[in-house]
Coordinates of C-alpha atoms and ligand atoms in Angstrom, one line a residue:
M1 CA 15.5 -33.3 -17.6
A2 CA 14.9 -35.7 -14.7
V3 CA 11.3 -35.5 -13.5
S4 CA 10.7 -36.4 -9.8
S5 CA 7.3 -37.3 -8.5
T6 CA 5.2 -34.3 -7.4
P7 CA 2.9 -34.8 -4.4
A8 CA -0.8 -34.9 -5.2
R9 CA -1.4 -31.7 -3.3
A10 CA 1.0 -29.8 -5.4
Q11 CA -0.8 -30.9 -8.6
D12 CA -4.4 -30.8 -7.5
P13 CA -5.7 -27.6 -5.8
T14 CA -8.8 -29.5 -4.6
A15 CA -6.8 -32.1 -2.7
P16 CA -7.2 -31.8 1.0
A17 CA -4.5 -29.8 2.9
A18 CA -2.1 -31.9 5.0
R19 CA -3.1 -29.7 7.9
A20 CA -6.7 -29.8 8.9
P21 CA -8.5 -26.9 7.4
R22 CA -9.5 -24.3 10.0
R23 CA -12.2 -21.9 9.3
Q24 CA -11.5 -18.4 10.6
R25 CA -12.0 -14.9 9.4
G26 CA -8.8 -14.5 7.6
E27 CA -7.3 -13.7 4.3
G28 CA -9.4 -16.0 2.1
Q29 CA -6.8 -18.8 2.0
W30 CA -8.0 -22.0 0.3
A31 CA -5.9 -24.1 2.6
L32 CA -7.7 -22.8 5.6
G33 CA -11.1 -23.7 4.1
H34 CA -12.0 -20.4 2.4
R35 CA -13.4 -21.5 -1.0
E36 CA -16.1 -19.0 -1.5
P37 CA -14.9 -16.0 -3.5
L38 CA -14.4 -12.9 -1.4
N39 CA -14.3 -10.3 -4.1
A40 CA -15.2 -9.8 -7.8
N41 CA -11.9 -10.9 -9.1
E42 CA -12.0 -14.2 -7.2
R43 CA -15.6 -14.7 -8.4
I44 CA -14.6 -14.3 -12.1
K45 CA -11.9 -16.9 -11.7
K46 CA -14.2 -19.3 -9.8
D47 CA -17.1 -19.0 -12.3
D48 CA -15.0 -20.1 -15.2
D49 CA -11.3 -20.9 -15.6
P50 CA -9.9 -17.9 -17.5
L51 CA -8.0 -20.2 -19.8
N52 CA -11.4 -21.2 -21.2
V53 CA -11.8 -17.8 -22.7
R54 CA -9.5 -18.7 -25.6
A55 CA -12.2 -20.8 -27.2
R56 CA -14.8 -18.0 -26.9
I57 CA -12.4 -15.5 -28.5
E58 CA -11.9 -17.8 -31.4
N59 CA -15.4 -19.1 -31.8
I60 CA -17.5 -16.1 -30.8
Y61 CA -15.8 -12.8 -30.2
A62 CA -13.5 -12.9 -33.3
H63 CA -16.6 -13.1 -35.4
G64 CA -18.9 -10.8 -33.3
G65 CA -16.3 -8.1 -32.7
F66 CA -15.7 -6.0 -29.6
A67 CA -19.4 -5.4 -28.9
S68 CA -20.0 -9.1 -28.5
I69 CA -17.5 -9.6 -25.6
D70 CA -18.9 -10.5 -22.2
P71 CA -17.6 -7.7 -19.8
Q72 CA -16.3 -10.4 -17.3
D73 CA -14.2 -11.9 -20.1
L74 CA -13.2 -8.5 -21.4
R75 CA -11.9 -7.0 -18.2
G76 CA -11.1 -10.2 -16.4
R77 CA -10.3 -13.4 -18.3
F78 CA -8.8 -11.9 -21.4
R79 CA -5.7 -11.1 -19.4
W80 CA -4.8 -14.9 -19.2
W81 CA -4.2 -14.7 -22.9
G82 CA -2.1 -11.6 -22.7
L83 CA -4.9 -9.2 -23.7
Y84 CA -5.8 -5.9 -21.9
T85 CA -8.1 -3.2 -23.4
Q86 CA -6.0 -0.1 -24.1
R87 CA -6.7 3.4 -23.0
K88 CA -8.8 5.6 -25.2
A89 CA -6.7 8.4 -26.7
G90 CA -7.1 11.9 -25.3
I91 CA -8.2 11.1 -21.7
D92 CA -6.0 13.0 -19.3
G93 CA -4.5 11.6 -16.2
G94 CA -6.7 13.6 -13.9
R95 CA -9.7 11.5 -15.1
T96 CA -8.1 8.1 -14.6
A97 CA -9.4 7.6 -11.1
V98 CA -12.9 9.0 -11.7
L99 CA -14.0 7.3 -15.0
E100 CA -15.5 3.8 -15.1
P101 CA -13.4 1.2 -16.9
H102 CA -15.6 1.2 -20.0
E103 CA -15.2 4.9 -20.3
L104 CA -11.4 4.7 -20.2
E105 CA -11.0 1.9 -22.8
D106 CA -11.3 1.9 -26.5
E107 CA -12.0 -1.2 -28.8
F108 CA -8.3 -2.1 -29.2
F109 CA -6.1 -4.3 -27.1
M110 CA -2.6 -4.4 -25.8
L111 CA -1.2 -7.9 -26.4
R112 CA 1.7 -9.3 -24.6
V113 CA 3.8 -12.1 -26.1
R114 CA 5.8 -14.1 -23.6
V115 CA 9.4 -14.7 -24.5
D116 CA 10.5 -16.9 -21.7
G117 CA 14.1 -16.5 -20.9
G118 CA 14.1 -13.6 -23.4
Q119 CA 15.2 -16.1 -26.1
L120 CA 14.2 -15.5 -29.7
S121 CA 15.2 -17.3 -32.9
L122 CA 15.4 -15.5 -36.2
A123 CA 12.2 -17.1 -37.3
Q124 CA 10.4 -15.9 -34.2
L125 CA 11.8 -12.4 -34.6
R126 CA 10.5 -12.2 -38.1
V127 CA 7.0 -13.4 -37.1
I128 CA 6.9 -10.8 -34.3
A129 CA 7.9 -8.1 -36.8
D130 CA 5.3 -9.2 -39.4
I131 CA 2.5 -9.3 -36.8
S132 CA 3.5 -5.8 -35.6
R133 CA 3.3 -4.4 -39.1
E134 CA 0.1 -6.2 -40.1
F135 CA -2.0 -6.1 -36.9
A136 CA -0.4 -3.7 -34.4
R137 CA 0.3 -0.4 -36.3
D138 CA 4.0 -1.1 -36.1
T139 CA 4.2 -1.3 -32.3
A140 CA 6.4 -3.9 -30.5
D141 CA 7.8 -2.5 -27.3
I142 CA 10.3 -4.5 -25.3
T143 CA 9.1 -4.7 -21.8
D144 CA 11.2 -4.8 -18.6
R145 CA 10.1 -8.4 -18.3
Q146 CA 11.5 -9.6 -21.6
N147 CA 8.0 -9.6 -23.2
I148 CA 7.0 -8.1 -26.5
Q149 CA 4.1 -5.8 -26.1
Y150 CA 1.8 -4.8 -29.0
H151 CA -0.9 -2.2 -29.2
W152 CA -3.9 -1.5 -31.4
I153 CA -4.8 -5.2 -31.6
R154 CA -8.4 -6.1 -32.7
V155 CA -10.1 -9.1 -31.3
E156 CA -11.0 -10.2 -34.9
D157 CA -7.3 -10.7 -35.6
M158 CA -6.5 -12.8 -32.6
P159 CA -7.0 -16.3 -34.2
E160 CA -4.6 -15.4 -37.0
I161 CA -2.1 -13.9 -34.6
W162 CA -2.1 -17.0 -32.4
R163 CA -1.8 -19.2 -35.4
R164 CA 1.4 -17.3 -36.6
L165 CA 2.9 -17.0 -33.1
E166 CA 2.3 -20.7 -32.3
S167 CA 3.7 -21.8 -35.7
V168 CA 7.1 -20.7 -34.4
G169 CA 6.7 -21.7 -30.8
L170 CA 5.7 -18.5 -29.3
Q171 CA 2.6 -17.9 -27.1
T172 CA 0.6 -15.4 -25.2
T173 CA -0.7 -17.9 -22.7
E174 CA -0.8 -16.5 -19.2
A175 CA 1.3 -13.5 -20.3
C176 CA -1.0 -11.5 -17.9
G177 CA -3.5 -12.4 -15.2
D178 CA -3.3 -14.1 -11.8
C179 CA -1.0 -16.9 -12.9
P180 CA 2.6 -17.8 -13.7
R181 CA 3.8 -15.0 -15.9
I182 CA 6.8 -15.1 -18.2
V183 CA 9.9 -16.7 -16.7
L184 CA 12.8 -14.2 -16.8
G185 CA 16.2 -15.6 -17.7
S186 CA 19.8 -14.4 -18.3
P187 CA 20.1 -12.9 -21.8
V188 CA 23.4 -14.7 -22.0
A189 CA 22.3 -18.1 -20.8
G190 CA 24.3 -20.8 -22.6
V191 CA 27.0 -18.4 -24.0
A192 CA 28.4 -16.5 -21.0
P193 CA 32.0 -17.5 -20.2
D194 CA 31.4 -17.3 -16.4
E195 CA 28.2 -19.3 -16.4
L196 CA 28.6 -22.8 -14.8
V197 CA 25.1 -24.1 -15.5
D198 CA 22.7 -22.9 -18.3
P199 CA 19.3 -22.9 -16.6
T200 CA 17.4 -22.8 -19.9
P201 CA 16.3 -26.5 -19.6
A202 CA 14.6 -25.7 -16.3
I203 CA 12.8 -22.6 -17.8
D204 CA 11.7 -24.7 -20.8
E205 CA 10.4 -27.5 -18.5
I206 CA 8.5 -25.1 -16.3
V207 CA 6.8 -23.5 -19.3
R208 CA 6.1 -27.0 -20.9
R209 CA 4.6 -28.4 -17.7
Y210 CA 2.9 -25.6 -16.0
V211 CA 2.0 -22.7 -18.3
G212 CA -1.6 -23.3 -19.4
D213 CA -2.1 -26.0 -16.6
K214 CA -5.4 -25.4 -14.8
A215 CA -3.8 -26.6 -11.6
Y216 CA -1.9 -23.3 -11.5
S217 CA -4.2 -20.9 -13.5
N218 CA -6.1 -19.5 -10.5
L219 CA -3.5 -17.9 -8.2
P220 CA -4.3 -15.1 -5.7
R221 CA -2.4 -12.6 -8.0
K222 CA 0.3 -12.6 -10.6
F223 CA 3.4 -14.8 -10.0
K224 CA 6.8 -13.6 -11.2
T225 CA 9.8 -15.9 -11.7
T226 CA 13.4 -15.5 -12.7
I227 CA 16.0 -18.2 -13.2
S228 CA 19.5 -17.2 -14.0
W229 CA 23.1 -18.3 -13.3
L230 CA 24.3 -14.7 -13.4
V231 CA 22.8 -11.8 -11.5
D232 CA 21.6 -10.1 -14.6
T233 CA 17.8 -10.0 -13.8
P234 CA 16.1 -8.0 -11.1
Y235 CA 15.9 -11.2 -8.9
E236 CA 14.9 -9.4 -5.6
A237 CA 11.8 -8.0 -7.3
N238 CA 10.4 -11.5 -8.2
D239 CA 8.0 -13.8 -6.3
I240 CA 10.6 -16.6 -6.9
A241 CA 14.2 -16.4 -8.0
F242 CA 16.8 -19.1 -8.6
L243 CA 20.3 -17.7 -8.7
G244 CA 23.4 -19.7 -9.6
V245 CA 25.6 -20.8 -6.8
D246 CA 28.5 -23.3 -6.6
H247 CA 28.0 -25.6 -3.6
P248 CA 31.4 -26.7 -2.1
E249 CA 30.2 -30.3 -1.9
H250 CA 27.5 -30.7 -4.4
G251 CA 28.7 -28.4 -7.2
P252 CA 26.8 -25.9 -9.3
G253 CA 23.1 -25.4 -8.6
F254 CA 20.7 -22.7 -7.6
D255 CA 20.0 -20.6 -4.5
L256 CA 16.3 -20.0 -3.9
W257 CA 14.7 -16.7 -3.1
V258 CA 11.0 -16.0 -2.5
G259 CA 8.6 -13.1 -1.8
G260 CA 9.9 -10.1 -3.8
G261 CA 7.6 -7.6 -5.3
L262 CA 7.5 -3.8 -5.8
S263 CA 4.4 -1.8 -6.4
T264 CA 2.6 -0.8 -3.2
N265 CA 4.4 -1.8 0.0
P266 CA 7.6 -3.0 -1.8
M267 CA 9.5 -5.9 -0.4
L268 CA 12.7 -7.6 -1.6
A269 CA 12.9 -11.4 -2.0
K270 CA 14.4 -13.3 0.8
R271 CA 16.9 -16.2 0.7
L272 CA 15.4 -19.6 1.8
G273 CA 19.0 -20.8 2.4
V274 CA 18.6 -24.0 0.2
W275 CA 20.6 -25.3 -2.7
V276 CA 18.6 -26.8 -5.7
P277 CA 20.2 -28.7 -8.5
L278 CA 19.0 -27.9 -12.0
A279 CA 16.9 -31.0 -12.4
E280 CA 14.9 -30.2 -9.3
V281 CA 14.2 -26.6 -10.2
P282 CA 10.8 -27.3 -11.8
D283 CA 9.5 -29.3 -8.9
V284 CA 10.6 -26.8 -6.3
W285 CA 9.1 -24.0 -8.4
A286 CA 5.8 -25.9 -8.5
G287 CA 5.9 -26.3 -4.7
V288 CA 6.4 -22.6 -4.1
V289 CA 3.6 -21.8 -6.6
G290 CA 1.4 -24.4 -4.8
I291 CA 2.0 -22.7 -1.5
F292 CA 1.0 -19.4 -3.1
R293 CA -2.2 -20.9 -4.6
D294 CA -3.3 -22.6 -1.4
Y295 CA -2.1 -20.3 1.3
G296 CA -1.9 -17.0 -0.5
Y297 CA -4.3 -14.2 0.6
R298 CA -7.3 -13.8 -1.6
R299 CA -9.6 -11.5 0.4
L300 CA -7.9 -8.2 -0.5
R301 CA -6.3 -7.8 -3.9
N302 CA -3.7 -5.4 -2.5
R303 CA -2.6 -8.0 0.0
A304 CA -2.6 -11.0 -2.4
R305 CA 1.0 -11.1 -3.6
L306 CA 3.3 -13.8 -2.2
K307 CA 5.4 -11.3 -0.4
Y308 CA 2.7 -10.7 2.3
L309 CA 2.6 -14.4 3.1
V310 CA 6.4 -14.7 3.2
S311 CA 6.5 -11.6 5.4
D312 CA 3.9 -13.0 7.8
W313 CA 5.2 -16.5 8.0
G314 CA 9.0 -15.9 7.9
I315 CA 11.5 -17.9 6.0
E316 CA 11.7 -20.8 8.4
K317 CA 8.0 -21.6 8.3
F318 CA 7.9 -21.1 4.5
R319 CA 10.7 -23.6 4.0
E320 CA 9.1 -26.1 6.4
V321 CA 5.7 -26.0 4.6
L322 CA 7.5 -26.3 1.2
E323 CA 9.4 -29.3 2.3
K324 CA 6.7 -31.2 4.3
E325 CA 3.6 -30.4 2.4
Y326 CA 4.7 -29.9 -1.2
L327 CA 7.9 -31.7 -1.8
G328 CA 7.8 -34.5 0.8
R329 CA 11.5 -34.2 1.5
T330 CA 14.0 -31.8 2.9
L331 CA 16.1 -29.5 0.8
L332 CA 19.8 -29.2 1.1
D333 CA 21.3 -26.1 2.8
G334 CA 23.2 -24.0 0.5
P335 CA 25.7 -21.1 0.4
A336 CA 24.8 -17.6 -0.6
P337 CA 25.7 -16.6 -4.2
E338 CA 28.3 -14.0 -4.9
L339 CA 26.6 -10.8 -6.0
P340 CA 28.2 -8.3 -8.4
A341 CA 28.7 -4.7 -7.4
K342 CA 26.0 -3.5 -9.8
P343 CA 23.4 -5.0 -12.1
I344 CA 24.7 -6.4 -15.4
D345 CA 23.0 -5.2 -18.5
H346 CA 25.2 -6.7 -21.2
I347 CA 25.3 -3.6 -23.4
G348 CA 28.3 -3.4 -25.8
V349 CA 30.5 -6.1 -27.3
H350 CA 31.4 -9.1 -25.2
P351 CA 33.1 -12.4 -25.8
Q352 CA 31.1 -15.6 -25.6
R353 CA 32.7 -18.8 -24.3
D354 CA 32.9 -20.2 -27.8
G355 CA 35.1 -17.4 -29.2
R356 CA 32.3 -15.5 -30.9
N357 CA 30.8 -12.3 -29.6
Y358 CA 27.5 -11.0 -28.4
V359 CA 26.4 -7.5 -29.0
G360 CA 24.0 -5.7 -26.5
A361 CA 22.2 -2.7 -28.0
A362 CA 19.8 -0.1 -26.6
P363 CA 16.7 1.2 -28.2
V364 CA 15.3 4.3 -26.3
V365 CA 13.1 3.3 -23.3
G366 CA 12.3 -0.1 -24.9
R367 CA 10.4 1.4 -27.8
V368 CA 10.9 -0.4 -31.1
S369 CA 8.8 -0.9 -34.1
G370 CA 8.0 -3.9 -36.3
G371 CA 9.9 -2.2 -39.1
Q372 CA 13.0 -1.9 -36.9
L373 CA 12.7 -5.6 -35.8
A374 CA 12.4 -6.7 -39.4
K375 CA 15.6 -4.7 -40.2
L376 CA 17.2 -6.2 -37.1
A377 CA 16.3 -9.7 -38.4
D378 CA 18.0 -9.0 -41.7
A379 CA 21.1 -7.6 -39.9
V380 CA 21.3 -10.6 -37.6
E381 CA 21.1 -13.0 -40.6
A382 CA 23.6 -11.0 -42.7
H383 CA 26.1 -11.2 -39.8
G384 CA 25.9 -15.0 -39.5
S385 CA 23.7 -15.2 -36.4
D386 CA 20.2 -16.5 -35.8
R387 CA 19.7 -15.7 -32.1
V388 CA 18.5 -12.6 -30.4
R389 CA 17.8 -12.1 -26.7
L390 CA 15.6 -9.5 -24.9
T391 CA 16.7 -8.1 -21.6
P392 CA 14.8 -7.1 -18.5
Y393 CA 16.2 -3.6 -18.9
Q394 CA 14.2 -3.1 -22.2
K395 CA 17.3 -3.8 -24.4
L396 CA 18.3 -6.6 -26.8
L397 CA 21.3 -8.8 -27.6
V398 CA 22.5 -10.4 -30.8
L399 CA 24.4 -13.6 -30.1
D400 CA 26.9 -15.7 -32.0
V401 CA 28.6 -12.9 -34.0
P402 CA 31.9 -13.8 -35.5
P403 CA 34.7 -11.4 -34.2
E404 CA 35.5 -10.2 -37.7
R405 CA 31.8 -9.2 -38.4
T406 CA 31.2 -7.5 -35.0
E407 CA 32.0 -3.9 -35.9
S408 CA 29.9 -4.1 -39.1
L409 CA 27.0 -5.3 -37.0
V410 CA 27.5 -2.5 -34.4
E411 CA 27.3 0.0 -37.3
T412 CA 24.3 -1.6 -38.9
L413 CA 22.4 -1.7 -35.6
R414 CA 23.2 2.0 -35.2
G415 CA 21.6 2.6 -38.6
I416 CA 18.4 1.1 -37.4
G417 CA 18.2 3.0 -34.1
L418 CA 19.8 0.3 -31.9
E419 CA 22.9 1.6 -30.2
A420 CA 25.6 -0.8 -28.9
R421 CA 27.6 2.1 -27.5
P422 CA 24.9 4.3 -25.9
S423 CA 25.2 7.2 -23.6
A424 CA 24.8 6.6 -19.9
W425 CA 21.4 8.2 -20.2
R426 CA 20.1 6.0 -23.0
R427 CA 21.6 2.9 -21.4
G428 CA 20.1 3.5 -17.9
T429 CA 16.6 4.9 -18.7
M430 CA 13.5 2.7 -18.8
A431 CA 9.9 3.7 -19.0
C432 CA 6.6 1.8 -18.5
T433 CA 3.7 2.0 -20.9
G434 CA 2.2 5.1 -19.4
I435 CA -0.8 7.2 -20.5
E436 CA -0.5 6.5 -24.2
F437 CA -2.1 3.1 -23.7
C438 CA -2.4 2.2 -20.0
K439 CA -5.8 2.7 -18.4
L440 CA -4.2 3.1 -14.9
A441 CA -1.8 5.8 -16.0
I442 CA -1.7 9.3 -14.7
V443 CA 1.2 10.6 -16.8
E444 CA 3.0 10.1 -20.2
T445 CA 6.2 8.1 -19.9
K446 CA 7.6 6.8 -23.2
A447 CA 7.7 10.1 -25.0
R448 CA 8.8 11.9 -21.8
G449 CA 11.6 9.3 -21.5
E450 CA 12.7 9.8 -25.1
E451 CA 12.7 13.6 -24.6
L452 CA 14.7 13.2 -21.3
V453 CA 17.4 11.0 -22.9
A454 CA 17.7 13.4 -25.9
R455 CA 18.0 16.4 -23.6
L456 CA 20.5 14.9 -21.3
E457 CA 22.7 13.6 -24.1
E458 CA 22.8 17.1 -25.4
R459 CA 23.5 18.8 -22.1
L460 CA 25.6 16.2 -20.4
R461 CA 27.2 14.3 -23.3
D462 CA 30.2 13.1 -21.4
F463 CA 28.5 12.0 -18.2
D464 CA 30.6 8.9 -17.3
A465 CA 28.8 7.3 -14.4
D466 CA 26.3 4.4 -14.4
I467 CA 22.9 5.7 -13.7
S468 CA 19.4 4.2 -13.8
I469 CA 16.3 6.3 -14.4
H470 CA 12.9 4.6 -14.3
L471 CA 9.8 6.4 -15.4
N472 CA 6.5 5.1 -14.2
G473 CA 3.1 6.4 -15.2
C474 CA 1.4 5.8 -11.8
P475 CA 2.2 4.3 -8.4
N476 CA 2.1 0.8 -9.7
A477 CA 5.9 0.6 -10.3
C478 CA 5.9 -1.5 -13.5
A479 CA 9.2 0.0 -14.4
R480 CA 10.5 -0.6 -10.9
T481 CA 10.4 2.9 -9.4
Q482 CA 11.8 2.2 -6.1
V483 CA 15.1 0.5 -7.2
A484 CA 16.5 3.1 -9.6
D485 CA 19.1 5.7 -8.9
I486 CA 16.4 8.1 -9.9
G487 CA 12.9 6.5 -9.7
L488 CA 10.0 8.6 -11.1
K489 CA 6.5 7.8 -10.0
G490 CA 3.8 9.5 -12.1
Q491 CA 1.3 11.6 -10.3
L492 CA -0.4 15.0 -10.6
V493 CA 1.5 17.8 -9.1
V494 CA 0.9 21.5 -8.7
G495 CA 2.2 23.4 -11.7
P496 CA 3.6 27.0 -11.8
D497 CA 0.2 28.5 -12.1
G498 CA -1.3 26.6 -9.2
R499 CA -3.2 24.1 -11.4
Q500 CA -2.6 20.4 -11.4
V501 CA -0.3 19.1 -14.1
E502 CA 1.5 15.9 -15.0
G503 CA 4.5 15.3 -12.8
F504 CA 6.6 12.8 -10.8
Q505 CA 7.4 12.0 -7.2
V506 CA 11.2 11.3 -7.2
H507 CA 12.8 8.4 -5.3
L508 CA 16.6 8.7 -5.0
G509 CA 19.3 6.0 -4.5
G510 CA 17.6 2.7 -5.0
G511 CA 19.4 -0.4 -6.3
L512 CA 19.2 -4.1 -7.0
G513 CA 21.7 -6.8 -7.5
M514 CA 24.2 -5.2 -5.2
A515 CA 27.3 -6.9 -3.7
Q516 CA 27.3 -8.0 -0.1
G517 CA 28.3 -5.2 2.0
Q518 CA 26.3 -2.8 -0.1
T519 CA 22.6 -3.3 0.7
A520 CA 20.1 -3.7 -2.1
G521 CA 17.3 -1.4 -1.3
F522 CA 14.7 1.1 -2.2
G523 CA 15.1 4.7 -3.2
R524 CA 14.5 7.2 -0.5
K525 CA 11.2 9.0 -1.1
L526 CA 11.5 12.4 0.4
R527 CA 8.5 14.6 1.1
G528 CA 8.4 17.4 -1.3
L529 CA 10.7 15.8 -3.8
K530 CA 8.5 16.3 -6.9
T531 CA 8.8 17.8 -10.3
T532 CA 6.4 18.6 -13.1
A533 CA 6.8 16.6 -16.2
D534 CA 7.8 19.7 -18.2
E535 CA 10.6 20.5 -15.8
L536 CA 11.9 16.9 -15.6
P537 CA 14.9 17.3 -17.9
E538 CA 16.2 20.3 -15.9
Y539 CA 15.5 18.5 -12.7
V540 CA 17.5 15.4 -13.6
E541 CA 20.3 17.6 -15.0
R542 CA 20.6 19.4 -11.7
L543 CA 20.7 16.1 -9.8
A544 CA 23.4 14.8 -12.1
R545 CA 25.5 17.9 -11.9
R546 CA 25.2 17.9 -8.1
Y547 CA 26.2 14.2 -8.1
L548 CA 29.3 14.9 -10.3
A549 CA 30.4 17.8 -8.1
G550 CA 30.1 15.8 -4.9
R551 CA 31.1 12.3 -5.8
S552 CA 34.2 10.8 -4.1
E553 CA 37.1 9.3 -6.1
G554 CA 36.3 6.0 -7.7
E555 CA 32.5 6.4 -7.1
Ligands
SF4_1 FE1 0.4 1.5 -16.3 FE2 1.1 2.4 -14.0 FE3 2.1 0.1 -14.8 FE4 2.9 2.4 -15.9 S1 3.3 1.8 -13.8 S2 2.3 0.5 -17.0 S3 1.0 3.6 -15.9 S4 0.0 0.5 -14.4

């Protein structure tokens, strides 16, 4: 990939801003001269680069055990290596907000493995499965950001886990924390018949250059990226998105979007109106991250995502700063990409451009085990493939399947709990980690999601519409509450006997990746639209039946 020169300011956060720093009571922006940490999170990052904690884990904590871990490392810097303490079993959601962090956590960790672009080789899949069975009590959830997420990890085992992951080119570097997270990519990059440019080289180059680079390891908050020719990732919900577009004069390239993010105060990414050729994607990406690092708000954590800066500046100013201060050149104007009528999840059997097939299969709410993944690896190999992809909808694909072996693979996957012809309910339901392991959770999600799917499959077996149901264990929206047909936000609600019980606030009618003319947007949150968790299956069934009775022809 061509590497163009990057201005010093984009590489060195300590380089002076092109504009004279102005000191004003503001949002803690470095570029305006605010270098003193304004809150505890900023202090932890300034005191020691979080990437440095890896050496302490390997040299001190792995030998001294959980009790030897410095609290600032434990609840702060560990995240930069994909590690969060997990929730102690048996603490109900009503106590989430009142207990101190150390009272909520046990001595085990959640560990996220980044799978940039969602791309896994057979060797990588086998290593992931082995680690799950040896060190993670057989857990290996597929997250809605194409990561693998383990639970029950002990700090003592981290050096061996890293050794095994890195022996096959996998890493946990910056899988969490205020830094560039996993880069989402199309699960069918490089094989889709309608893809004009495979963006994988740009994803690889960004990871190679910038992940683990201390020039980008202290951002105001997390930074989410997606790069895809097809509209098959939730691009509007990312801090930066590159979407494929064919420029009438310059040919295939990428359309740039910035400032998307859900959680509190959700905002959809906005088009900058520029066309970026593949070779320039890494530099433009670094420029946008540089803006976020230098101008992003650091005073209040709940105002620290890039979306607030984009919202305050507007697109014109954002583009101007990117071009003048970070790239040193103007970008070409570009056309808007064509957007499909609905998000593409790749479930089922589909032809590749080389004449072979890919098979998209659904676990239930992203929950898979190491044992399942080991069987998947055997099935993949037995059917002549050595490539698997994870999707941002908690599903997986097997690539490169010869046509004559495809039905056999579909049957084999079914036998290990991965369904290539799932019901609409199984296909469309996602769930975040929830109260089983997440310290912020208020309600259970994975088991509720599995129960919900089973119940709806039994009661509404022939439901024939596409539907998305996203269960979230708290208002944080990790499973994208606001953009589902039925978004469920975990909270305590009043139960039948007047006491508080687990439940959900319901958002209806959200959507992403919608065609022009239909607006992508957030589900309507109506006052009083709530259900207890126990009543959720009946509630969704009623909604579905009402929808079926009232839908117009062709809907
Ligand atoms: Fe945890 Fe809440 Fe995110 Fe679910 S939405 S994983 S409960 S923080």
